[in-house]
Structures are given as structure tokens and as C-alpha cells.
mmCIF file with all atom_site columns, C-alpha atoms and ligand atoms in Angstrom:
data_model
loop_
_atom_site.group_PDB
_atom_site.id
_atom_site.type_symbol
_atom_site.label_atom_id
_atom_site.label_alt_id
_atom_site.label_comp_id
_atom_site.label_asym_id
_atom_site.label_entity_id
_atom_site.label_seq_id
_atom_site.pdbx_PDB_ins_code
_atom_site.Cartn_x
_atom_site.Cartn_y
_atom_site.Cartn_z
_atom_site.occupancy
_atom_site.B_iso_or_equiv
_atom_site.pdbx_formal_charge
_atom_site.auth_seq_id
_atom_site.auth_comp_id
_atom_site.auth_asym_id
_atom_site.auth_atom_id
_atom_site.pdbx_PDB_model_num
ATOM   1   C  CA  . UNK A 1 1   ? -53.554 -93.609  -42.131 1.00 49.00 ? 1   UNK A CA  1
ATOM   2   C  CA  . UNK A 1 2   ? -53.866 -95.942  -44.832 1.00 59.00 ? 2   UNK A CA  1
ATOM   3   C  CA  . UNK A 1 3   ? -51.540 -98.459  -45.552 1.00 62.00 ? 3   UNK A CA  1
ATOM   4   C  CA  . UNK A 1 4   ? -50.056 -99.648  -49.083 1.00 59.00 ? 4   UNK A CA  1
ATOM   5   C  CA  . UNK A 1 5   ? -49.880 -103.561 -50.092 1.00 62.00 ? 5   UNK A CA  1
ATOM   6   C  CA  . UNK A 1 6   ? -46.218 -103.607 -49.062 1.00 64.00 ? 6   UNK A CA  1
ATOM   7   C  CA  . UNK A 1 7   ? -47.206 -102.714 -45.180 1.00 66.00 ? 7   UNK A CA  1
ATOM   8   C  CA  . UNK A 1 8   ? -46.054 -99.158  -45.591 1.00 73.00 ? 8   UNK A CA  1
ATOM   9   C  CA  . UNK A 1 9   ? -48.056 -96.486  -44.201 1.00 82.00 ? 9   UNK A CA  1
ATOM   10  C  CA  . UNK A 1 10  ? -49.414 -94.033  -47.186 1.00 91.00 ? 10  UNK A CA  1
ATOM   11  C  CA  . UNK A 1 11  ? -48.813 -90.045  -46.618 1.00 97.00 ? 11  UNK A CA  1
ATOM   12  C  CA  . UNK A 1 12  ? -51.953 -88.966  -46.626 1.00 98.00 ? 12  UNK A CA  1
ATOM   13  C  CA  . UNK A 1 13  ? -52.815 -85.402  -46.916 1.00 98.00 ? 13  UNK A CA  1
ATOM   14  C  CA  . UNK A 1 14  ? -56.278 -83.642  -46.767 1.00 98.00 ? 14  UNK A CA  1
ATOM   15  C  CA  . UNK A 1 15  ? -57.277 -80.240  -47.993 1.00 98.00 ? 15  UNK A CA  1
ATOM   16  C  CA  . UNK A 1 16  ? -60.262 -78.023  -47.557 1.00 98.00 ? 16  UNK A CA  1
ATOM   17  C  CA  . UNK A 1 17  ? -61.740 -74.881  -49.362 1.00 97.00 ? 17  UNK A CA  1
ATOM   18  C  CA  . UNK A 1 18  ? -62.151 -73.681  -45.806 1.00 94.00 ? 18  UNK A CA  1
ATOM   19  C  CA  . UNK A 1 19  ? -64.122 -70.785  -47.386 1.00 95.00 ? 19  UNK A CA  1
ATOM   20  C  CA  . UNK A 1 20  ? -66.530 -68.779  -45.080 1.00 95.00 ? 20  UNK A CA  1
ATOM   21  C  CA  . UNK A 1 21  ? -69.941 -70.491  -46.017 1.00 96.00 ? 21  UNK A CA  1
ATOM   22  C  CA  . UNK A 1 22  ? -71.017 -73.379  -43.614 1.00 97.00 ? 22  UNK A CA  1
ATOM   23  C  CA  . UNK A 1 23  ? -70.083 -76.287  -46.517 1.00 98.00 ? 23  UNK A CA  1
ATOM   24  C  CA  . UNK A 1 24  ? -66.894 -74.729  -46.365 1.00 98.00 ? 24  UNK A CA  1
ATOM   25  C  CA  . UNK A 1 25  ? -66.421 -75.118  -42.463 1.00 98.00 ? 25  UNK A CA  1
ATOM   26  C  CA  . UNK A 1 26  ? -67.969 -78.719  -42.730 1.00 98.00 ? 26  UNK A CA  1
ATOM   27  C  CA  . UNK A 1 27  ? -64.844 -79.256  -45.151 1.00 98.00 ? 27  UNK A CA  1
ATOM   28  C  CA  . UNK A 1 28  ? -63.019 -77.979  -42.637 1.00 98.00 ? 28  UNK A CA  1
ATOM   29  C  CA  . UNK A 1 29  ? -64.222 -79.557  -40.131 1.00 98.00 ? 29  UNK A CA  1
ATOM   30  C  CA  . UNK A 1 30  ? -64.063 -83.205  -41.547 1.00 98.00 ? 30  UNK A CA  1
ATOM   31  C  CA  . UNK A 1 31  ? -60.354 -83.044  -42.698 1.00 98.00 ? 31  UNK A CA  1
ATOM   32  C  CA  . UNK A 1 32  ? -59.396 -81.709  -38.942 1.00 98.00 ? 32  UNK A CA  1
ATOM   33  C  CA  . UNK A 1 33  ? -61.179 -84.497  -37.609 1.00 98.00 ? 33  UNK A CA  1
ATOM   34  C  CA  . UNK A 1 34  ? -59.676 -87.336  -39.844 1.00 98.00 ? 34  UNK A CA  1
ATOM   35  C  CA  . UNK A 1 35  ? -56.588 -85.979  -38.879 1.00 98.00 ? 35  UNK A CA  1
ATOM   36  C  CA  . UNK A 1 36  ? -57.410 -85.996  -35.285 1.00 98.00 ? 36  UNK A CA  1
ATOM   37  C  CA  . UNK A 1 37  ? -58.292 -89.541  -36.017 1.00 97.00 ? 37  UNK A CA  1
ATOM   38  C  CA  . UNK A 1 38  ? -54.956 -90.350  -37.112 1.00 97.00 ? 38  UNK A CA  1
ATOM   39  C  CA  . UNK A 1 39  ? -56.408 -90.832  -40.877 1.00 97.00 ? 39  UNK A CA  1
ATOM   40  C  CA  . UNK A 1 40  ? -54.469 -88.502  -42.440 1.00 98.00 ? 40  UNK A CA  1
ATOM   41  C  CA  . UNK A 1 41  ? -52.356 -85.103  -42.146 1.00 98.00 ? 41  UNK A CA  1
ATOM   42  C  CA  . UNK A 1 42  ? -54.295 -81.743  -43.273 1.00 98.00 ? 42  UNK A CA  1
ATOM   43  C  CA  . UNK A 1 43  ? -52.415 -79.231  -45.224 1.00 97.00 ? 43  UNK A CA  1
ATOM   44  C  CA  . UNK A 1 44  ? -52.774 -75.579  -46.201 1.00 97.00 ? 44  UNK A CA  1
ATOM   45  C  CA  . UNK A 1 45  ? -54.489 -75.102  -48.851 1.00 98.00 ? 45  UNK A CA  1
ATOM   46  C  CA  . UNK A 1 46  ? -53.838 -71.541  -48.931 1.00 97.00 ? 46  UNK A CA  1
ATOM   47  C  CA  . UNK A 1 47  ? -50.010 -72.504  -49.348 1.00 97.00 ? 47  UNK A CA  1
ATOM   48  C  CA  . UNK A 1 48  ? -50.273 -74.073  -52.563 1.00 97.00 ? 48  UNK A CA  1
ATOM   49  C  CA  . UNK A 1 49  ? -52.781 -71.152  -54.071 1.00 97.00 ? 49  UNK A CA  1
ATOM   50  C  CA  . UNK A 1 50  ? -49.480 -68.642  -53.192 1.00 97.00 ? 50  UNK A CA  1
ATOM   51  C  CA  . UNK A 1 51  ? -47.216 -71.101  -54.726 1.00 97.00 ? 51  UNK A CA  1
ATOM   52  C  CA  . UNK A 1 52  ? -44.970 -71.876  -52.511 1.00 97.00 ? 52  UNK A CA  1
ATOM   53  C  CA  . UNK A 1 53  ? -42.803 -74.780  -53.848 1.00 97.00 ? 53  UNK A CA  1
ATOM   54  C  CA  . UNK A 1 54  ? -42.288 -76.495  -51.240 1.00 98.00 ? 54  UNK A CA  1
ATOM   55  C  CA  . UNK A 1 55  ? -45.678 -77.102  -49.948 1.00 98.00 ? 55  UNK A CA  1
ATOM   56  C  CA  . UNK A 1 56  ? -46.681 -77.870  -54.027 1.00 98.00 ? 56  UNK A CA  1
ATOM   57  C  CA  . UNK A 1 57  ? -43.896 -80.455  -53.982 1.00 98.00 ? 57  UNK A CA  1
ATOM   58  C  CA  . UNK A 1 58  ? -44.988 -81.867  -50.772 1.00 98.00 ? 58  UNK A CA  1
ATOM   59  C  CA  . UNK A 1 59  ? -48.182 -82.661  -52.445 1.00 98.00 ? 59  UNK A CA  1
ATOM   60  C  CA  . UNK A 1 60  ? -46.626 -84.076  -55.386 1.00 98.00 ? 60  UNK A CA  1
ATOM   61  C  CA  . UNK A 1 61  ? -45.017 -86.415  -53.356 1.00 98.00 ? 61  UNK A CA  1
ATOM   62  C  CA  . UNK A 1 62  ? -48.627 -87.082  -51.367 1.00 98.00 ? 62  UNK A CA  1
ATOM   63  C  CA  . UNK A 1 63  ? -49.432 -90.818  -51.970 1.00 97.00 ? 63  UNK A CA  1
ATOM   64  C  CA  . UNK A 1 64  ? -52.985 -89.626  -51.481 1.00 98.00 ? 64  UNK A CA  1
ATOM   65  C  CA  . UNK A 1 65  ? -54.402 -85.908  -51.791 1.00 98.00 ? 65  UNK A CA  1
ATOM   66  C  CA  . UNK A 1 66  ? -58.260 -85.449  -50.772 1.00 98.00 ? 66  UNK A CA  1
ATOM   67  C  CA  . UNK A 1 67  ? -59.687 -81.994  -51.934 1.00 98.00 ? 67  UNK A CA  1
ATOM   68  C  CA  . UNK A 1 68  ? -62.644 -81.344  -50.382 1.00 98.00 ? 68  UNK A CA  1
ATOM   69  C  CA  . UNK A 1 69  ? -64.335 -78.577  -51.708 1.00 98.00 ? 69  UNK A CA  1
ATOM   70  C  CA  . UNK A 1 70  ? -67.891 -76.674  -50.440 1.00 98.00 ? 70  UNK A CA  1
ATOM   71  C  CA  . UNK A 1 71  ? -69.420 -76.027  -53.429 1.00 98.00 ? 71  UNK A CA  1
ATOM   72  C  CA  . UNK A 1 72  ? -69.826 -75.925  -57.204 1.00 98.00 ? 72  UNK A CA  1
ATOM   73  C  CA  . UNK A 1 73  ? -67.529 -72.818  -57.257 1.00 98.00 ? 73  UNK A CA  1
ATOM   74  C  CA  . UNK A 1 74  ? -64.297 -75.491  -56.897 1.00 98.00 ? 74  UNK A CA  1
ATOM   75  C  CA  . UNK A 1 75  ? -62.034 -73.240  -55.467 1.00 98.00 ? 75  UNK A CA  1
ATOM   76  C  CA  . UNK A 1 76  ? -60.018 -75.860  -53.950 1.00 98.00 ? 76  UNK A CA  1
ATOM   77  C  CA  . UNK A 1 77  ? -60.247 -78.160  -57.200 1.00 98.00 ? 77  UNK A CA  1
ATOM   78  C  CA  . UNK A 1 78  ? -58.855 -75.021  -59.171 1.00 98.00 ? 78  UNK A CA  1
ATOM   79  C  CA  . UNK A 1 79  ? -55.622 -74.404  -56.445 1.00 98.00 ? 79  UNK A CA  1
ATOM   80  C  CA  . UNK A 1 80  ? -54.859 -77.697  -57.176 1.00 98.00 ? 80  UNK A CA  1
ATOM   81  C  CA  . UNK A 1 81  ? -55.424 -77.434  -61.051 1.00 98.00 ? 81  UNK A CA  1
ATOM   82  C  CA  . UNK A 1 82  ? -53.331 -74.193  -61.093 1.00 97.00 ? 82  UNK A CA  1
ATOM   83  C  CA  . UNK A 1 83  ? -50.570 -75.737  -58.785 1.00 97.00 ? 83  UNK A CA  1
ATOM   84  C  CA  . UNK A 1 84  ? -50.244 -78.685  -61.648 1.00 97.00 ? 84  UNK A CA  1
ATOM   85  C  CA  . UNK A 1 85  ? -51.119 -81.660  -58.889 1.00 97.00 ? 85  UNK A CA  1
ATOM   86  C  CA  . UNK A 1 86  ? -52.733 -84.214  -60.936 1.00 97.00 ? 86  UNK A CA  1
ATOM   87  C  CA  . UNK A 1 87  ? -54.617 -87.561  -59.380 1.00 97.00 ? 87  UNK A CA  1
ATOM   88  C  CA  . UNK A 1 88  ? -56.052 -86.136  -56.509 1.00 98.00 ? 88  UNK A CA  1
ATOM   89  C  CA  . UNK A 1 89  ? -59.218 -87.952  -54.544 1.00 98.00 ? 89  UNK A CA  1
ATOM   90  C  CA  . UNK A 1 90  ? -62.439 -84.979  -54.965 1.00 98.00 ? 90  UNK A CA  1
ATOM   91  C  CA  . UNK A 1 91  ? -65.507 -84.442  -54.270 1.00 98.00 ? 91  UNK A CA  1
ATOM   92  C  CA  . UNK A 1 92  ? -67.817 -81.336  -52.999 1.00 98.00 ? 92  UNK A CA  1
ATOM   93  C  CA  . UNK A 1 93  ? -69.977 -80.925  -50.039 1.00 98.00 ? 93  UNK A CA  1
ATOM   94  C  CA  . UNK A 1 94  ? -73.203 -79.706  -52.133 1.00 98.00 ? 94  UNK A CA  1
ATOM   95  C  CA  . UNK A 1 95  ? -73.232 -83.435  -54.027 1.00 98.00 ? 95  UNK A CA  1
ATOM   96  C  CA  . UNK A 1 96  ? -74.405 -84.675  -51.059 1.00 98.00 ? 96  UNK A CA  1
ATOM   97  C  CA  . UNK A 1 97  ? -77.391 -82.581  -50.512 1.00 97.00 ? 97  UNK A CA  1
ATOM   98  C  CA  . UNK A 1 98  ? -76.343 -80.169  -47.717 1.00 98.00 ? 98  UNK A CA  1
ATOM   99  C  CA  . UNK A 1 99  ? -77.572 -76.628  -48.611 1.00 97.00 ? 99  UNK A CA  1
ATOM   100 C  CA  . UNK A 1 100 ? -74.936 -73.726  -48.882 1.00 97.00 ? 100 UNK A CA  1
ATOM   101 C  CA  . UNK A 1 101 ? -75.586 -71.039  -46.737 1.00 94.00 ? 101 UNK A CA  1
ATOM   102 C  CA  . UNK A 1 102 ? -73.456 -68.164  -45.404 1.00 88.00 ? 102 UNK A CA  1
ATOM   103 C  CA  . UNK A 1 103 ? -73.633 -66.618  -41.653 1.00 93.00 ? 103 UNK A CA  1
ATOM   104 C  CA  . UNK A 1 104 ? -74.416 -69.930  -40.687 1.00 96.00 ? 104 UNK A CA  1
ATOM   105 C  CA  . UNK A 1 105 ? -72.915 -73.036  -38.607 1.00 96.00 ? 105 UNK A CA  1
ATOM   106 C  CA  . UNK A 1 106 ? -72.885 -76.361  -40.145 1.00 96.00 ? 106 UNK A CA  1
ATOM   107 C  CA  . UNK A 1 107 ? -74.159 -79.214  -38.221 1.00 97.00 ? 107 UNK A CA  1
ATOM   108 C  CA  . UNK A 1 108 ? -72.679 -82.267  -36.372 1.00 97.00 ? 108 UNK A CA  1
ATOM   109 C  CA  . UNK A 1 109 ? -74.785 -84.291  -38.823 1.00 98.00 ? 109 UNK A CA  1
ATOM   110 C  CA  . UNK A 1 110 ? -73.685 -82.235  -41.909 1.00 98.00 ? 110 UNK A CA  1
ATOM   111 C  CA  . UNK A 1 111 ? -70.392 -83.057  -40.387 1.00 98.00 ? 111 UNK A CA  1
ATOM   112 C  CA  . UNK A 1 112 ? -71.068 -86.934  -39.831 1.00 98.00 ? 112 UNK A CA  1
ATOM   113 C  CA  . UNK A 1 113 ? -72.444 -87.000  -43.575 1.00 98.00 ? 113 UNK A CA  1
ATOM   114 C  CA  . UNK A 1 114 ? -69.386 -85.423  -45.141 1.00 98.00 ? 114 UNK A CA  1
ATOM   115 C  CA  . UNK A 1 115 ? -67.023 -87.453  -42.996 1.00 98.00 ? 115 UNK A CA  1
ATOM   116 C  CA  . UNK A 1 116 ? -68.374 -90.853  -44.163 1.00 98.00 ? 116 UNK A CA  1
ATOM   117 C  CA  . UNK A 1 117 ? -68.055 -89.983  -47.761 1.00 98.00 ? 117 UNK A CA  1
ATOM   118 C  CA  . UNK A 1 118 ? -64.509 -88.623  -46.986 1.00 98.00 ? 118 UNK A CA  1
ATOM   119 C  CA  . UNK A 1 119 ? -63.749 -92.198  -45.743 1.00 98.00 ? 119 UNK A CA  1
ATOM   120 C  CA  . UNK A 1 120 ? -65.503 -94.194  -48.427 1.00 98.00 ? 120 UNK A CA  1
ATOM   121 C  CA  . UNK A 1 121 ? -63.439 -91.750  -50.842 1.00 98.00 ? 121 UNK A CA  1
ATOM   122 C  CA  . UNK A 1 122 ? -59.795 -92.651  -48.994 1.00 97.00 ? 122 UNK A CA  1
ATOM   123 C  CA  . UNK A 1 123 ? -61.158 -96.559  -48.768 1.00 96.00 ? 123 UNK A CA  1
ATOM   124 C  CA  . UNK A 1 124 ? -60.684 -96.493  -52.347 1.00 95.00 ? 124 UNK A CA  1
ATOM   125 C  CA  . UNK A 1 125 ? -57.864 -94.519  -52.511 1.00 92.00 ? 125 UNK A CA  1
HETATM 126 S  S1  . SF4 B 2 .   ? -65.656 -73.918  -52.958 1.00 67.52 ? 1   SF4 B S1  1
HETATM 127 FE FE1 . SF4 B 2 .   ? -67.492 -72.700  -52.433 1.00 67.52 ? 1   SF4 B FE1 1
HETATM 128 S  S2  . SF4 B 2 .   ? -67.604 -72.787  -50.185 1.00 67.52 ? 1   SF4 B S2  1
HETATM 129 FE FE2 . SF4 B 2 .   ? -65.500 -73.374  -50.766 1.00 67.52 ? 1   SF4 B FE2 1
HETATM 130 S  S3  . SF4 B 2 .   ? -64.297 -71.440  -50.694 1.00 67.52 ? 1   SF4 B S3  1
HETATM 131 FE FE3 . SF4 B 2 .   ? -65.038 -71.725  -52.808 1.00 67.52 ? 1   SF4 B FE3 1
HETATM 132 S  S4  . SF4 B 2 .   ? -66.940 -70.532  -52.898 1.00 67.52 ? 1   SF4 B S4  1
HETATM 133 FE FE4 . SF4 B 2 .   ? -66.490 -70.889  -50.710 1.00 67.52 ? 1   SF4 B FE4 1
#
């Protein structure tokens, strides 16, 4: 997890579209991983599209949020548009060239190409 100037460690949280297609489960894929990695903390997505307070207000309080959404459809972008969480880190899988298909696996390098601009994206963050 990334740490603030003050030595702090930032909460970090990391959110998919987690949709069906194969960019989804490479969004998927890469947020379970960073958290695996100890990079940050991946939360439902699905909670904040139903509303629930709570789990909104817990991403208020997110020093960092990282959307990652699939494709240009931004379903993730929109949950967190709808929920009223502003200054979240985005971007989509299909900006960096990987194909969307459905009934499909993605691919450890799909997976190793999203991962690396996940990380460049929290570097700044
Ligand atoms: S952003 Fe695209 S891939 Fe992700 S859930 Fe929506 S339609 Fe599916």
C-alpha cells in the first residue's frame, strides 16, 4: 500500500467492472492480485451500485479509489458517478489495446499489461 508524505499508510481501495467479457475478468483479475500483493484492498463494486451507505462512505473516506473498468461502456465509472464519489484514479482495459471478447479467458499477458498500468496509475496517485 502506498504511503502518504507523513509516513502513513494510504487506504487504498480497488474496484472492477467484473462484468462477464474477458476485459472485465482481466479487471478483475488485476485488482485481486494487487491486493494479494499487499497494494491495496478490493471492494465491491456491486455494493455501491445498490447503495448501500456504508460501503459509499467507505469510499468517500478512500485516500485512493482505482476504477478499473473493461470497456467503453463505463459501467464501473457510472456506479461511481451515480454513488457521488468524486476524484477517483480511472482508466479502461480497451485503451490499452486488448480486444473485448465474450466466452473467452483473458490472458496472463493481458493480465501483466493491465497490471502495470494499474501501478503506474496508483504511482501517481
Ligand atoms: S465496462 Fe464493459 S466489460 Fe465492464 S461490465 Fe460494463 S460492459 Fe462489461
Amino acid at each position: 500500500m502506498a504511503e502518504c508524505c507523513c509516513g502513513k499508510k494510504k487506504t487504498v481501495l480497488l474496484y472492477a467492472c467484473s462484468g462477464g467479457a474477458n476485459v472485465a475478468e482481466v479487471a478483475d483479475r488485476v485488482c485481486r492480485e494487487l491486493m494479494f500483493a499487499g497494494e491495496g484492498t478490493m471492494f465491491c463494486l456491486a455494493g455501491l451500485g445498490a447503495g448501500i451507505q456504508g460501503m459509499v462512505q467507505t469510499a468517500k473516506d478512500a485516500d485512493v479509489n482505482l476504477v478499473i473498468d473493461g470497456c467503453p461502456m463505463d459501467c464501473a465509472r457510472k456506479v461511481f458517478d451515480q454513488a457521488g464519489v468524486k476524484g477517483y484514479k480511472y482508466f479502461k482495459v480497451t485503451d490499452l489495446g486488448i480486444e473485448k471478447v465474450k466466452g473467452v479467458r483473458c490472458t496472463q499477458e493481458q493480465v501483466n499489461t493491465v497490471m502495470a498500468k494499474a501501478r503506474e496509475v496508483l504511482a501517481q496517485a
